[in-house]
């Protein structure tokens, strides 16, 4: 393609990001600031204006949905450029046949060669090439047809090790907690041996032992979990200089979206690819090479997944020029917001300005003022839900274009959905709870995938055991136990036993016929792996196994629902084949393992969306209801005594506010029943940080008192306060009176720490004692 890219319609900051060619660049992209446009135009600019080979570009996203959107935008952008070049018309002005021809040309010559996807998906692709060149520190190995165990598989495996192999007390060693500890270790690039060295107590050493046994079992099953998909390439690149050099040379231009959500292992991967293992601080071979990261520290809300926003904060030190924001050439800020009205943005700006750990930026409106934000004080969770549903009804009646899919109800905890669901059902308003049971977690789907995984990877013993007697074929538990025991005593995979007729007849007795029938099904379709597409194998195994026939014979409503889900899975296989060059079973299984129901959330689904604030990241809705703004609920109790955790809670609130495009409703209750008890509630401290002049309310008392200052003055005072000496213990005495922005008047009853690292225990009437950090908390001494 010989044409050049027209970027005249981009704003100045977007243009600067897009036109960046070589070297490092951090793009601080505020909510709704057009970061996806900047990413796609940058890729187009590299290919069209700098003649970069598409296969030398790696773009990392955090969801499959974002990857699909980026690919679609790039394809349309290139096709439109070619339409203007070849026909002097935009793509939309051409006939459908010509549009299809141009899109096909772009796909074959450009987008097919681009590596665009999530960390997990891209790493899985790398491992399909090179995993057989890797072994871990204990000599464990894998082959390229490895299985990907999802979280439920991993949980089951850890539970089996804890309760059966080690006979541990599952109350003292809760399998979920142990699994979390293992995942956390992997996200920090720690091996079982590394973890054991870090442990000073018995519990820690036991978890390290479980971790080691867990890895043994994964290796025996030729399987990786989600964390391994990233950790294993990192370890491979570190240990194999030849492999590292290949991928370093291959990916000359690396782009990373949502950089604030990266963890340390993901950072290591990017650094290894970019610098070929050199220290990032000293790496300077940027000719024909770049690392381009996009993110926003103000939207970092996934610390519980080991995300570390300080990685973004440290980009300038790691790769950049380390200059001040006004002087740097390695950072661009996208501050113009194209999503929300001016009032919504001003509320968001004033809230997040209370955080200290951030890169200073202000969302600037490009749209009109919009409606004031409405703050509703409810008597309890029931009246809060009734308010929300009544507002939906009224807005729909007034604005016919607002169908149910235009509304979202956001909350801090899943438990808050119950009252909302009751009210929506009562008014017959259709809704969906986002982030519930994944399609791929349903029993019948896992059964069918179990067959397919066993065909692709017969060393996957967990999948074999899941489906060996599903549907029932007369194979009892005793028979299965004897088969498993024999494989363990002989130290061979279970499949070697199952696929040997003599062994089966000797061990299985009267069940031998069923076992051999099962083995024949797996063997038959294993022989067709290279010759048949994923859909042909799926259809064949569903028929041969009797799984579909069994569901039909049951004749129950539940069986009918399950059958419909199985048919939908077959549709998913067909769709995968249509959208991917590689129609193989391995390709589909990797895609299915990494799928998320959030990837399929679309506006065409005309139902009100209910979801946690964490699930709302990356989405937008014309009308948003942000509910449950109460102390202890949002922010939650655990964050009240931890300044860093409180700042993350505030970022979470900021994310919720910036999901709204046209209207924003915020609510809290005077009392709420959660977890079985009814408790009085007080307004969230975040409410006191919102500008009163932009809030309307059902009652004046619903708007908490605050120190009313324009945002410019708040920023100035905040900047000045950061340059003041830190609070010292001798600044405060027991008995001092102070005023807290949200809690009101209080008395210092104890001082913890010394020097400039102190915390105050403060007693607030009606609220009890709170431990606060005077450097991080909005307080002033009472005169």
XYZ file of C-alpha atoms in Angstrom:
783
model
C 0.000 0.000 0.000
C 1.649 3.221 -1.162
C -0.698 5.828 0.315
C 0.100 7.941 3.383
C -2.089 8.268 6.454
C -4.321 11.288 6.992
C -4.261 12.261 10.685
C -5.423 15.868 10.343
C -8.638 15.148 12.282
C -6.771 14.003 15.413
C -6.128 16.441 18.228
C -2.578 17.656 18.818
C -1.784 15.173 21.593
C -3.151 12.262 19.601
C -1.113 13.333 16.594
C 2.048 13.509 18.671
C 1.431 9.969 19.926
C 0.576 8.613 16.475
C 3.557 10.252 14.745
C 6.050 8.946 17.298
C 8.322 6.543 15.446
C 11.256 5.106 17.396
C 12.178 5.056 21.060
C 10.029 4.877 24.202
C 6.763 6.747 24.709
C 4.286 6.762 27.598
C 0.801 7.899 26.635
C -1.168 8.949 29.712
C -4.689 8.443 28.412
C -7.579 9.733 30.460
C -10.967 8.014 30.391
C -12.759 8.504 27.075
C -9.793 10.320 25.525
C -9.561 8.250 22.349
C -6.710 5.948 23.305
C -7.905 3.147 21.017
C -7.899 5.611 18.125
C -4.337 6.634 19.018
C -3.226 2.990 19.140
C -4.830 2.021 15.835
C -3.625 5.114 13.999
C -0.137 4.588 15.379
C -0.056 1.059 13.938
C -1.357 2.385 10.622
C 1.235 5.170 10.683
C 4.065 2.681 11.270
C 2.972 0.564 8.298
C 1.967 3.283 5.836
C 4.324 6.151 6.614
C 7.368 4.271 7.933
C 6.979 1.065 5.901
C 7.225 -1.167 8.980
C 6.505 -4.812 8.182
C 3.236 -5.749 9.989
C 4.822 -8.929 11.343
C 7.273 -6.755 13.321
C 4.440 -5.162 15.343
C 3.161 -6.588 18.647
C 0.118 -4.939 20.282
C -1.024 -6.152 23.702
C -4.543 -5.574 25.029
C -6.153 -6.667 28.289
C -9.347 -8.205 26.904
C -10.240 -10.238 23.838
C -12.947 -7.680 23.116
C -10.383 -4.875 22.990
C -8.193 -6.973 20.677
C -11.102 -7.622 18.310
C -12.062 -3.953 18.319
C -8.496 -2.911 17.540
C -8.205 -5.406 14.661
C -11.542 -4.290 13.205
C -10.614 -0.617 13.441
C -7.222 -1.192 11.825
C -8.726 -3.232 9.011
C -11.377 -0.588 8.330
C -8.775 2.187 8.514
C -6.463 0.507 6.013
C -9.366 -0.400 3.719
C -10.628 3.183 3.802
C -7.139 4.504 3.001
C -6.866 2.134 0.046
C -10.387 3.044 -1.163
C -9.460 6.728 -1.203
C -6.160 5.942 -2.940
C -7.583 3.580 -5.586
C -11.056 5.045 -6.145
C -10.918 8.556 -4.704
C -13.822 7.647 -2.403
C -14.215 6.599 1.223
C -14.806 2.890 1.850
C -18.482 3.392 2.748
C -19.153 4.922 -0.672
C -18.083 1.781 -2.529
C -20.312 -1.130 -3.458
C -20.533 -4.033 -0.990
C -18.530 -6.234 -3.374
C -15.718 -3.664 -3.647
C -15.717 -3.153 0.149
C -15.382 -6.902 0.709
C -12.574 -7.127 -1.839
C -10.639 -4.293 -0.197
C -11.115 -5.710 3.301
C -9.936 -9.103 2.072
C -6.836 -7.505 0.554
C -6.077 -5.668 3.810
C -6.540 -8.821 5.874
C -4.229 -10.933 3.709
C -1.499 -8.300 3.412
C -1.600 -6.456 6.735
C -3.863 -7.413 9.626
C -3.214 -11.148 9.290
C 0.471 -10.513 10.008
C -0.066 -8.214 13.011
C 0.220 -9.801 16.448
C -2.667 -8.262 18.389
C -4.157 -9.864 21.476
C -4.101 -10.267 25.231
C -0.952 -11.170 27.134
C -2.318 -14.681 27.610
C -3.315 -15.229 23.991
C -0.061 -13.867 22.561
C 2.067 -15.833 25.020
C 0.147 -19.008 24.174
C 1.081 -18.411 20.502
C 4.749 -17.965 21.398
C 4.691 -21.152 23.465
C 3.144 -23.168 20.618
C 6.366 -22.362 18.748
C 8.978 -22.695 21.471
C 7.773 -24.406 24.653
C 9.637 -27.615 23.781
C 12.895 -25.635 24.125
C 12.081 -24.936 27.765
C 12.406 -26.758 31.043
C 11.917 -25.233 34.455
C 14.344 -25.265 37.371
C 13.196 -28.728 38.431
C 13.453 -30.237 34.953
C 9.738 -30.164 34.149
C 8.919 -30.068 30.439
C 5.903 -29.502 28.183
C 5.023 -30.133 24.533
C 3.367 -27.777 22.055
C -0.066 -29.442 22.334
C -0.333 -28.423 25.996
C -3.733 -27.898 27.622
C -4.695 -24.631 29.300
C -6.326 -25.240 32.677
C -8.888 -22.623 33.634
C -9.357 -21.351 37.172
C -11.852 -24.055 38.171
C -9.436 -26.751 36.942
C -6.625 -25.151 38.937
C -8.779 -24.887 42.068
C -9.758 -28.559 41.818
C -6.144 -29.592 41.387
C -4.979 -27.635 44.438
C -7.874 -29.006 46.501
C -6.935 -32.568 45.572
C -3.311 -31.988 46.616
C -4.266 -30.311 49.905
C -7.010 -32.677 51.039
C -6.082 -36.013 49.426
C -2.374 -36.171 48.675
C -1.180 -34.268 51.757
C -4.208 -34.907 54.006
C -4.090 -31.343 55.301
C -6.840 -29.649 57.299
C -8.714 -27.656 54.654
C -9.745 -25.123 57.305
C -6.152 -24.286 58.126
C -5.095 -24.638 54.502
C -8.111 -23.437 52.573
C -7.545 -24.594 48.953
C -8.771 -21.261 47.558
C -6.278 -19.353 49.724
C -3.484 -21.732 48.790
C -4.338 -21.371 45.104
C -4.311 -17.574 45.487
C -0.873 -17.736 47.136
C 0.467 -19.848 44.261
C -0.983 -17.452 41.684
C 0.461 -14.496 43.545
C 3.891 -16.148 43.556
C 3.733 -16.748 39.806
C 2.735 -13.136 39.184
C 5.911 -12.162 41.017
C 7.958 -14.610 38.912
C 8.658 -16.846 41.924
C 9.267 -20.574 41.458
C 8.337 -23.067 44.215
C 11.969 -22.967 45.352
C 11.981 -19.153 45.389
C 8.769 -19.123 47.411
C 10.125 -21.620 49.912
C 13.252 -19.503 50.500
C 11.025 -16.510 51.312
C 9.004 -18.405 53.948
C 9.899 -18.215 57.625
C 6.910 -20.164 58.993
C 5.427 -23.626 58.679
C 2.353 -22.495 56.727
C 4.468 -20.763 54.100
C 6.676 -23.818 53.625
C 3.630 -26.067 53.254
C 2.194 -23.773 50.578
C 5.536 -23.854 48.754
C 5.371 -27.662 48.852
C 1.803 -27.619 47.475
C 3.026 -25.252 44.752
C 5.780 -27.716 43.799
C 3.358 -30.668 43.700
C 0.908 -28.551 41.709
C 3.581 -27.851 39.092
C 4.466 -31.563 38.985
C 0.840 -32.410 38.242
C 0.527 -29.707 35.589
C 3.640 -31.010 33.863
C 2.381 -34.605 34.058
C -0.839 -33.461 32.370
C 1.116 -31.389 29.819
C -0.910 -28.433 31.040
C -0.374 -24.781 31.977
C -2.588 -22.513 34.054
C -3.296 -18.874 33.175
C -0.360 -17.592 35.212
C 2.014 -20.048 33.521
C 1.038 -18.701 30.115
C 2.993 -15.550 30.942
C 5.525 -16.825 33.482
C 6.749 -19.650 31.234
C 7.658 -17.396 28.262
C 9.440 -15.058 30.672
C 11.513 -17.911 32.065
C 12.112 -19.282 28.566
C 13.351 -15.910 27.303
C 15.635 -15.564 30.303
C 17.213 -18.999 29.933
C 17.433 -19.289 26.125
C 19.435 -16.535 24.455
C 18.638 -17.792 20.936
C 14.879 -17.792 21.503
C 15.044 -14.365 23.150
C 17.056 -12.911 20.263
C 14.532 -14.245 17.743
C 11.489 -12.662 19.384
C 13.410 -9.443 20.111
C 14.231 -9.171 16.416
C 10.697 -10.155 15.416
C 8.871 -7.558 17.513
C 10.542 -4.245 16.714
C 7.549 -2.142 17.739
C 5.784 -3.152 20.961
C 2.525 -1.459 22.000
C 0.821 -2.120 25.340
C -2.685 -0.939 26.218
C -3.905 -0.515 29.837
C -0.300 -0.403 31.040
C -1.409 0.486 34.566
C -2.858 -3.026 34.880
C 0.374 -4.905 34.182
C 1.946 -7.073 36.853
C 5.637 -7.721 37.409
C 5.737 -10.855 35.245
C 4.060 -9.053 32.348
C 6.482 -6.167 32.772
C 9.405 -8.627 32.649
C 8.036 -10.063 29.394
C 7.762 -6.639 27.742
C 11.200 -5.619 28.980
C 12.822 -8.820 27.668
C 11.210 -8.418 24.245
C 12.144 -4.745 23.994
C 15.712 -4.805 25.367
C 16.758 -8.402 24.597
C 17.596 -8.864 28.259
C 19.629 -5.695 28.742
C 18.962 -3.352 31.637
C 16.106 -1.065 30.589
C 17.807 1.924 32.239
C 20.850 1.664 29.981
C 19.287 0.234 26.799
C 19.637 2.771 23.982
C 19.427 0.802 20.727
C 16.218 2.487 19.590
C 16.937 2.729 15.867
C 13.927 1.180 14.080
C 12.511 0.089 17.438
C 9.958 1.431 19.932
C 7.996 0.651 23.062
C 4.702 2.526 23.221
C 2.592 2.098 26.354
C -0.837 3.577 27.032
C -2.443 3.812 30.443
C -3.804 5.875 33.281
C -2.746 5.482 36.899
C -6.107 6.992 37.904
C -7.827 3.882 36.537
C -5.659 1.271 38.262
C -8.153 -0.883 40.195
C -6.834 -4.447 39.974
C -4.241 -4.752 42.734
C -6.038 -7.904 43.902
C -4.922 -9.457 40.607
C -1.333 -8.366 41.295
C -1.605 -5.378 38.933
C 0.991 -2.777 39.896
C 0.341 0.780 38.718
C 3.820 1.837 39.891
C 5.076 0.088 36.748
C 3.376 2.833 34.736
C 4.548 5.485 37.188
C 8.110 4.213 36.709
C 8.113 4.139 32.901
C 9.979 7.432 32.637
C 12.729 6.108 34.908
C 12.850 2.691 33.213
C 12.709 3.744 29.553
C 12.059 7.493 29.311
C 14.118 10.656 29.548
C 13.324 11.292 33.255
C 12.440 14.934 32.561
C 9.606 16.963 34.080
C 6.153 16.601 32.507
C 6.443 19.981 30.773
C 9.833 19.158 29.238
C 9.736 15.433 28.514
C 9.792 14.054 24.990
C 8.892 10.532 26.139
C 5.426 11.211 27.554
C 2.187 12.490 26.012
C -1.049 13.221 27.885
C -4.423 12.618 26.249
C -6.771 14.808 28.276
C -9.574 15.709 25.885
C -12.595 13.555 26.756
C -15.065 12.583 24.018
C -17.366 10.446 26.169
C -18.948 12.404 29.003
C -20.605 15.746 29.602
C -18.776 18.601 31.298
C -20.543 18.105 34.651
C -19.645 14.420 34.848
C -16.008 15.191 34.074
C -15.771 17.973 36.657
C -17.117 15.638 39.338
C -14.568 12.990 38.309
C -11.691 15.501 38.243
C -12.426 16.860 41.707
C -12.732 13.382 43.186
C -9.490 11.946 41.807
C -7.524 15.084 42.626
C -7.608 13.906 46.241
C -5.207 11.083 45.341
C -1.473 11.636 45.689
C -0.062 8.677 43.727
C -0.852 9.788 40.190
C 0.428 11.607 37.126
C -1.289 14.963 37.141
C -3.847 15.398 34.384
C -7.317 16.905 33.927
C -10.104 15.470 31.777
C -11.134 18.302 29.448
C -14.678 18.253 28.048
C -15.417 18.361 24.338
C -19.168 18.119 24.895
C -21.777 20.359 26.525
C -22.486 20.928 30.195
C -25.141 18.224 30.505
C -27.465 17.498 33.407
C -26.369 17.902 37.041
C -25.423 14.709 38.843
C -28.307 13.497 41.006
C -27.491 12.301 44.514
C -30.212 10.224 46.158
C -30.441 9.447 49.853
C -32.508 6.279 50.368
C -33.966 4.919 53.563
C -32.619 1.443 52.842
C -31.494 -0.819 49.988
C -35.101 -1.492 48.942
C -35.985 2.161 48.477
C -32.648 2.691 46.726
C -33.547 -0.058 44.242
C -37.036 1.366 43.735
C -35.543 4.787 42.992
C -33.223 3.311 40.356
C -35.891 1.267 38.598
C -38.379 4.160 38.645
C -35.754 6.423 37.095
C -35.168 3.872 34.335
C -38.909 3.780 33.618
C -39.205 7.580 33.585
C -36.158 8.126 31.376
C -37.335 5.488 28.894
C -40.744 7.144 28.664
C -39.183 10.562 28.133
C -36.413 9.417 25.753
C -37.535 6.568 23.451
C -33.976 6.141 22.151
C -32.912 4.957 25.607
C -33.624 1.233 25.423
C -32.716 -0.967 28.373
C -29.226 -1.686 27.043
C -28.328 1.973 27.589
C -28.513 1.672 31.399
C -25.943 0.316 33.842
C -26.173 -0.193 37.604
C -22.736 -0.323 39.240
C -21.964 -1.478 42.766
C -18.977 -2.308 44.965
C -19.946 -5.877 45.943
C -21.955 -8.606 44.237
C -24.250 -8.861 47.272
C -25.753 -5.481 46.372
C -27.371 -6.870 43.224
C -30.075 -8.803 45.099
C -32.311 -5.838 45.976
C -31.811 -4.384 42.491
C -32.788 -7.655 40.828
C -35.928 -7.937 42.969
C -37.035 -4.448 41.938
C -36.253 -4.994 38.250
C -38.234 -8.244 38.239
C -41.143 -6.520 39.958
C -41.334 -3.891 37.205
C -40.611 -6.488 34.483
C -37.482 -4.684 33.340
C -35.125 -7.093 31.521
C -31.607 -7.207 32.962
C -28.399 -9.214 32.977
C -25.846 -9.663 35.727
C -22.430 -9.249 34.107
C -19.642 -11.377 35.498
C -21.811 -14.273 36.642
C -21.223 -17.883 35.555
C -19.157 -17.880 32.387
C -20.538 -19.713 29.397
C -17.375 -21.821 29.356
C -17.822 -22.721 33.040
C -21.158 -24.478 32.512
C -21.051 -28.239 33.118
C -22.085 -29.336 29.639
C -19.583 -26.970 28.016
C -16.753 -28.227 30.228
C -17.792 -31.795 29.367
C -17.538 -31.204 25.620
C -14.301 -29.268 26.025
C -13.051 -32.189 28.139
C -13.446 -34.494 25.138
C -11.771 -32.015 22.813
C -8.881 -31.375 25.210
C -8.312 -35.117 25.668
C -8.184 -35.530 21.882
C -5.716 -32.647 21.486
C -3.611 -33.647 24.497
C -4.108 -37.216 25.783
C -1.669 -36.538 28.626
C -4.391 -34.287 30.095
C -5.509 -36.815 32.706
C -7.953 -34.394 34.302
C -9.916 -34.099 31.060
C -9.792 -37.865 30.482
C -11.200 -38.531 33.939
C -13.906 -35.911 33.488
C -15.405 -37.592 30.412
C -14.433 -41.269 30.646
C -17.896 -42.070 32.003
C -19.798 -39.070 30.601
C -22.355 -39.989 29.442
C -22.524 -43.133 31.534
C -20.966 -46.122 29.843
C -20.783 -48.532 32.794
C -17.400 -47.489 34.163
C -17.527 -47.374 37.950
C -15.360 -45.501 40.437
C -13.528 -48.683 41.468
C -12.476 -49.332 37.880
C -11.321 -45.741 37.394
C -9.357 -45.845 40.657
C -7.578 -49.045 39.603
C -6.650 -47.536 36.235
C -5.336 -44.368 37.859
C -3.429 -46.329 40.514
C -1.736 -48.462 37.849
C -0.635 -45.380 35.902
C 0.742 -43.788 39.076
C 2.628 -46.905 40.196
C 4.130 -47.348 36.728
C 4.812 -43.584 36.447
C 3.194 -43.440 33.023
C 0.326 -41.276 31.724
C -3.168 -42.655 32.219
C -3.692 -42.557 28.446
C -1.017 -45.247 27.957
C -3.130 -47.579 30.098
C -6.442 -46.638 28.453
C -5.107 -47.062 24.919
C -3.693 -50.537 25.583
C -6.375 -53.215 25.167
C -4.539 -55.870 27.173
C -4.007 -53.537 30.137
C -7.627 -52.415 30.133
C -8.991 -55.940 30.025
C -6.722 -56.942 32.877
C -7.593 -53.992 35.097
C -11.171 -53.058 34.226
C -12.941 -56.405 34.332
C -16.589 -56.076 33.316
C -16.085 -52.342 32.669
C -13.418 -53.030 30.048
C -15.871 -52.718 27.164
C -16.885 -49.176 28.170
C -13.278 -48.121 28.728
C -12.181 -49.453 25.346
C -15.132 -47.766 23.595
C -14.107 -44.466 25.172
C -10.443 -44.947 24.194
C -11.467 -45.760 20.623
C -13.407 -42.468 20.351
C -10.412 -40.465 21.547
C -7.995 -42.399 19.323
C -10.238 -42.088 16.250
C -10.365 -38.314 16.417
C -6.710 -37.955 17.421
C -5.880 -39.491 14.052
C -7.965 -36.783 12.374
C -6.294 -33.806 14.100
C -4.306 -32.751 11.047
C -6.954 -33.635 8.482
C -10.102 -32.189 10.093
C -11.106 -28.739 11.281
C -12.122 -28.066 14.868
C -15.824 -28.024 13.929
C -15.609 -31.403 12.186
C -13.925 -32.952 15.208
C -16.424 -31.353 17.606
C -19.403 -32.581 15.600
C -17.931 -36.056 15.266
C -17.098 -36.526 18.921
C -20.518 -35.255 20.023
C -22.129 -37.948 17.902
C -19.675 -40.771 18.655
C -19.661 -40.182 22.409
C -23.437 -40.241 22.666
C -23.392 -36.981 24.604
C -26.030 -35.211 22.489
C -28.201 -38.338 22.260
C -28.106 -38.666 26.045
C -29.314 -35.084 26.553
C -32.120 -35.616 24.052
C -33.204 -38.840 25.756
C -33.430 -37.177 29.179
C -36.330 -35.038 27.943
C -36.191 -32.517 30.821
C -36.169 -28.722 30.611
C -32.694 -28.693 32.147
C -31.441 -31.176 29.528
C -32.975 -29.026 26.780
C -31.146 -25.963 28.118
C -27.902 -27.927 28.239
C -28.422 -29.130 24.674
C -28.947 -25.544 23.517
C -25.679 -24.570 25.205
C -23.848 -27.435 23.476
C -25.262 -26.262 20.148
C -24.106 -22.739 20.959
C -20.623 -24.112 21.621
C -20.644 -25.654 18.142
C -21.630 -22.204 16.813
C -18.646 -20.775 18.665
C -16.347 -23.279 16.919
C -17.749 -22.285 13.520
C -17.359 -18.590 14.316
C -13.770 -19.186 15.423
C -12.993 -20.858 12.108
C -14.516 -17.971 10.172
C -12.465 -15.376 12.050
C -9.106 -17.158 12.264
C -6.553 -18.480 9.837
C -5.870 -21.503 12.007
C -9.069 -23.617 12.171
C -7.313 -26.335 14.180
C -8.618 -27.824 17.380
C -5.596 -26.527 19.303
C -6.348 -23.002 18.126
C -9.973 -23.181 19.183
C -9.173 -24.670 22.600
C -6.716 -21.874 23.317
C -9.358 -19.321 22.320
C -12.030 -20.977 24.483
C -9.725 -21.181 27.506
C -9.039 -17.455 27.359
C -12.598 -16.319 26.622
C -14.584 -14.082 28.975
C -18.279 -13.259 29.021
C -17.269 -9.587 29.284
C -15.828 -9.927 25.775
C -19.324 -10.452 24.409
C -21.071 -7.653 26.279
C -22.651 -5.545 23.576
C -25.113 -2.709 23.291
C -27.305 -4.794 20.992
C -28.355 -6.791 24.038
C -31.268 -4.649 25.214
C -31.101 -5.391 28.913
C -30.091 -3.280 31.886
C -26.530 -4.226 32.900
C -25.813 -4.964 36.561
C -22.151 -5.312 37.437
C -19.466 -4.603 39.986
C -17.332 -1.550 39.448
C -14.356 -3.794 38.680
C -16.317 -5.405 35.829
C -17.288 -2.011 34.374
C -13.734 -1.042 33.405
C -13.508 -0.315 29.685
C -17.264 0.036 29.203
C -19.501 3.073 28.777
C -23.236 3.714 29.050
C -25.476 6.729 28.417
C -27.001 6.388 31.903
C -25.150 5.100 34.958
C -26.422 4.463 38.490
C -23.604 4.291 41.024
C -25.145 2.848 44.185
C -24.144 2.160 47.782
C -21.837 5.117 48.485
C -21.517 4.419 52.220
C -18.628 4.229 54.628
C -17.447 0.662 55.047
C -19.153 -0.417 51.851
C -17.568 2.024 49.411
C -14.856 2.658 50.418
C -14.776 -0.723 52.101
C -13.748 -1.202 55.708
C -10.386 -2.759 54.838
C -9.261 0.399 53.053
C -10.172 2.841 55.806
C -6.898 2.357 57.668
C -4.652 1.887 54.634
C -3.926 5.067 52.635
C -2.816 3.162 49.530
C -5.937 0.967 49.593
C -8.129 4.042 50.102
C -6.602 5.657 47.018
C -7.450 2.539 44.999
C -11.040 2.702 46.260
C -11.162 6.321 45.099
C -9.813 5.275 41.701
C -12.584 2.678 41.571
C -15.157 5.395 42.218
C -13.525 7.515 39.516
C -13.817 4.631 37.059
C -17.515 4.285 37.907
C -18.208 7.982 37.369
C -16.380 8.081 34.040
C -18.463 5.193 32.626
C -21.365 7.665 32.288
C -21.876 9.510 29.022
C -25.065 11.552 29.560
C -26.561 11.036 33.012
C -25.084 9.993 36.350
C -27.069 9.055 39.446
C -25.332 8.381 42.759
C -27.115 6.903 45.767
C -26.572 5.814 49.351
C -28.815 4.441 52.083
C -29.276 5.467 55.711
C -29.314 1.793 56.642
C -28.636 -1.395 54.731
C -28.974 -5.126 55.257
C -25.861 -6.882 54.091
C -24.723 -10.386 55.042
C -27.804 -10.994 57.182
C -27.817 -7.994 59.510
C -29.262 -4.499 59.195
C -26.888 -1.714 60.138
C -27.078 2.093 60.122
C -24.956 3.619 57.375
C -23.185 6.926 56.952
C -22.376 8.659 53.653
C -19.138 7.736 51.902
C -16.258 10.140 52.404
C -16.076 10.291 48.581
C -19.373 12.189 48.532
C -17.787 14.979 50.518
C -15.132 15.270 47.808
C -17.630 16.014 45.026
C -18.469 19.606 44.016
C -21.780 20.528 45.688
C -22.641 23.038 42.987
C -22.898 20.217 40.442
C -25.128 17.981 42.571
C -28.906 17.874 42.791
C -30.556 15.766 45.468
C -33.890 14.531 46.813
C -33.147 16.218 50.157
C -30.637 18.900 51.060
C -29.201 16.717 53.829
C -28.231 14.112 51.265
C -25.290 16.239 50.158
C -22.578 15.959 52.839
C -20.762 19.055 54.015
C -17.395 19.678 52.440
C -14.784 22.338 52.216
C -16.077 24.150 49.170
C -13.210 25.277 46.973
C -12.896 25.600 43.210
C -10.816 22.809 41.679
C -8.020 25.193 40.692
C -7.599 26.244 44.342
C -7.728 22.638 45.531
C -4.957 21.730 43.107
C -2.864 24.720 44.141
C -3.238 24.026 47.845
C -2.571 20.332 47.281
C 0.577 21.068 45.346
C 1.757 23.413 48.087
C 0.989 20.873 50.800
C 3.110 18.232 49.046
C 6.089 20.543 49.401
C 5.498 21.091 53.139
C 7.370 19.046 55.777
C 5.642 15.777 56.669
C 3.597 15.521 59.867
C 5.689 14.539 62.867
C 4.621 12.920 66.101
C 5.324 16.156 67.973
C 2.782 17.938 65.740
C -0.019 16.069 67.519
C -0.892 15.235 71.113
C -3.431 12.947 72.735
C -6.518 15.041 73.372
C -6.137 17.239 70.285
C -9.413 18.004 68.514
C -9.620 17.800 64.742
C -12.172 17.982 61.941
C -12.348 15.244 59.309
C -13.989 15.980 55.970
C -16.336 13.004 56.160
C -16.420 11.981 59.839
C -16.740 15.417 61.391
C -15.213 16.356 64.767
C -12.987 13.886 66.565
C -10.459 13.573 69.371
C -6.964 12.065 69.145
C -6.817 9.185 71.636
C -3.508 7.589 70.669
C -0.497 8.170 68.413
C 1.277 5.321 66.616
C 4.769 5.454 65.144
C 7.437 8.109 65.443
C 9.043 10.934 63.525
C 7.331 11.615 60.202
C 5.760 8.139 60.020
C 2.804 8.361 62.343
C -0.852 7.395 62.474
C -3.516 8.818 64.757
C -6.251 6.887 66.523
C -9.193 9.299 66.518
C -12.523 8.849 68.278
C -15.487 10.195 66.312
C -18.887 10.472 68.091
C -21.233 7.785 66.800
C -18.572 6.208 64.577
C -16.080 4.815 67.081
C -12.318 4.936 66.633
C -10.594 5.304 63.284
C -6.895 5.028 62.594
C -5.844 7.655 60.079
C -2.641 8.869 58.452
C -2.476 12.679 58.893
C -0.355 12.993 55.729
C -2.959 11.243 53.572
C -6.247 12.156 55.213
C -8.322 15.341 54.769
C -8.208 16.699 58.348
C -7.579 20.029 60.006
C -6.922 20.894 63.620
C -9.914 22.375 65.430
C -9.241 25.909 66.626
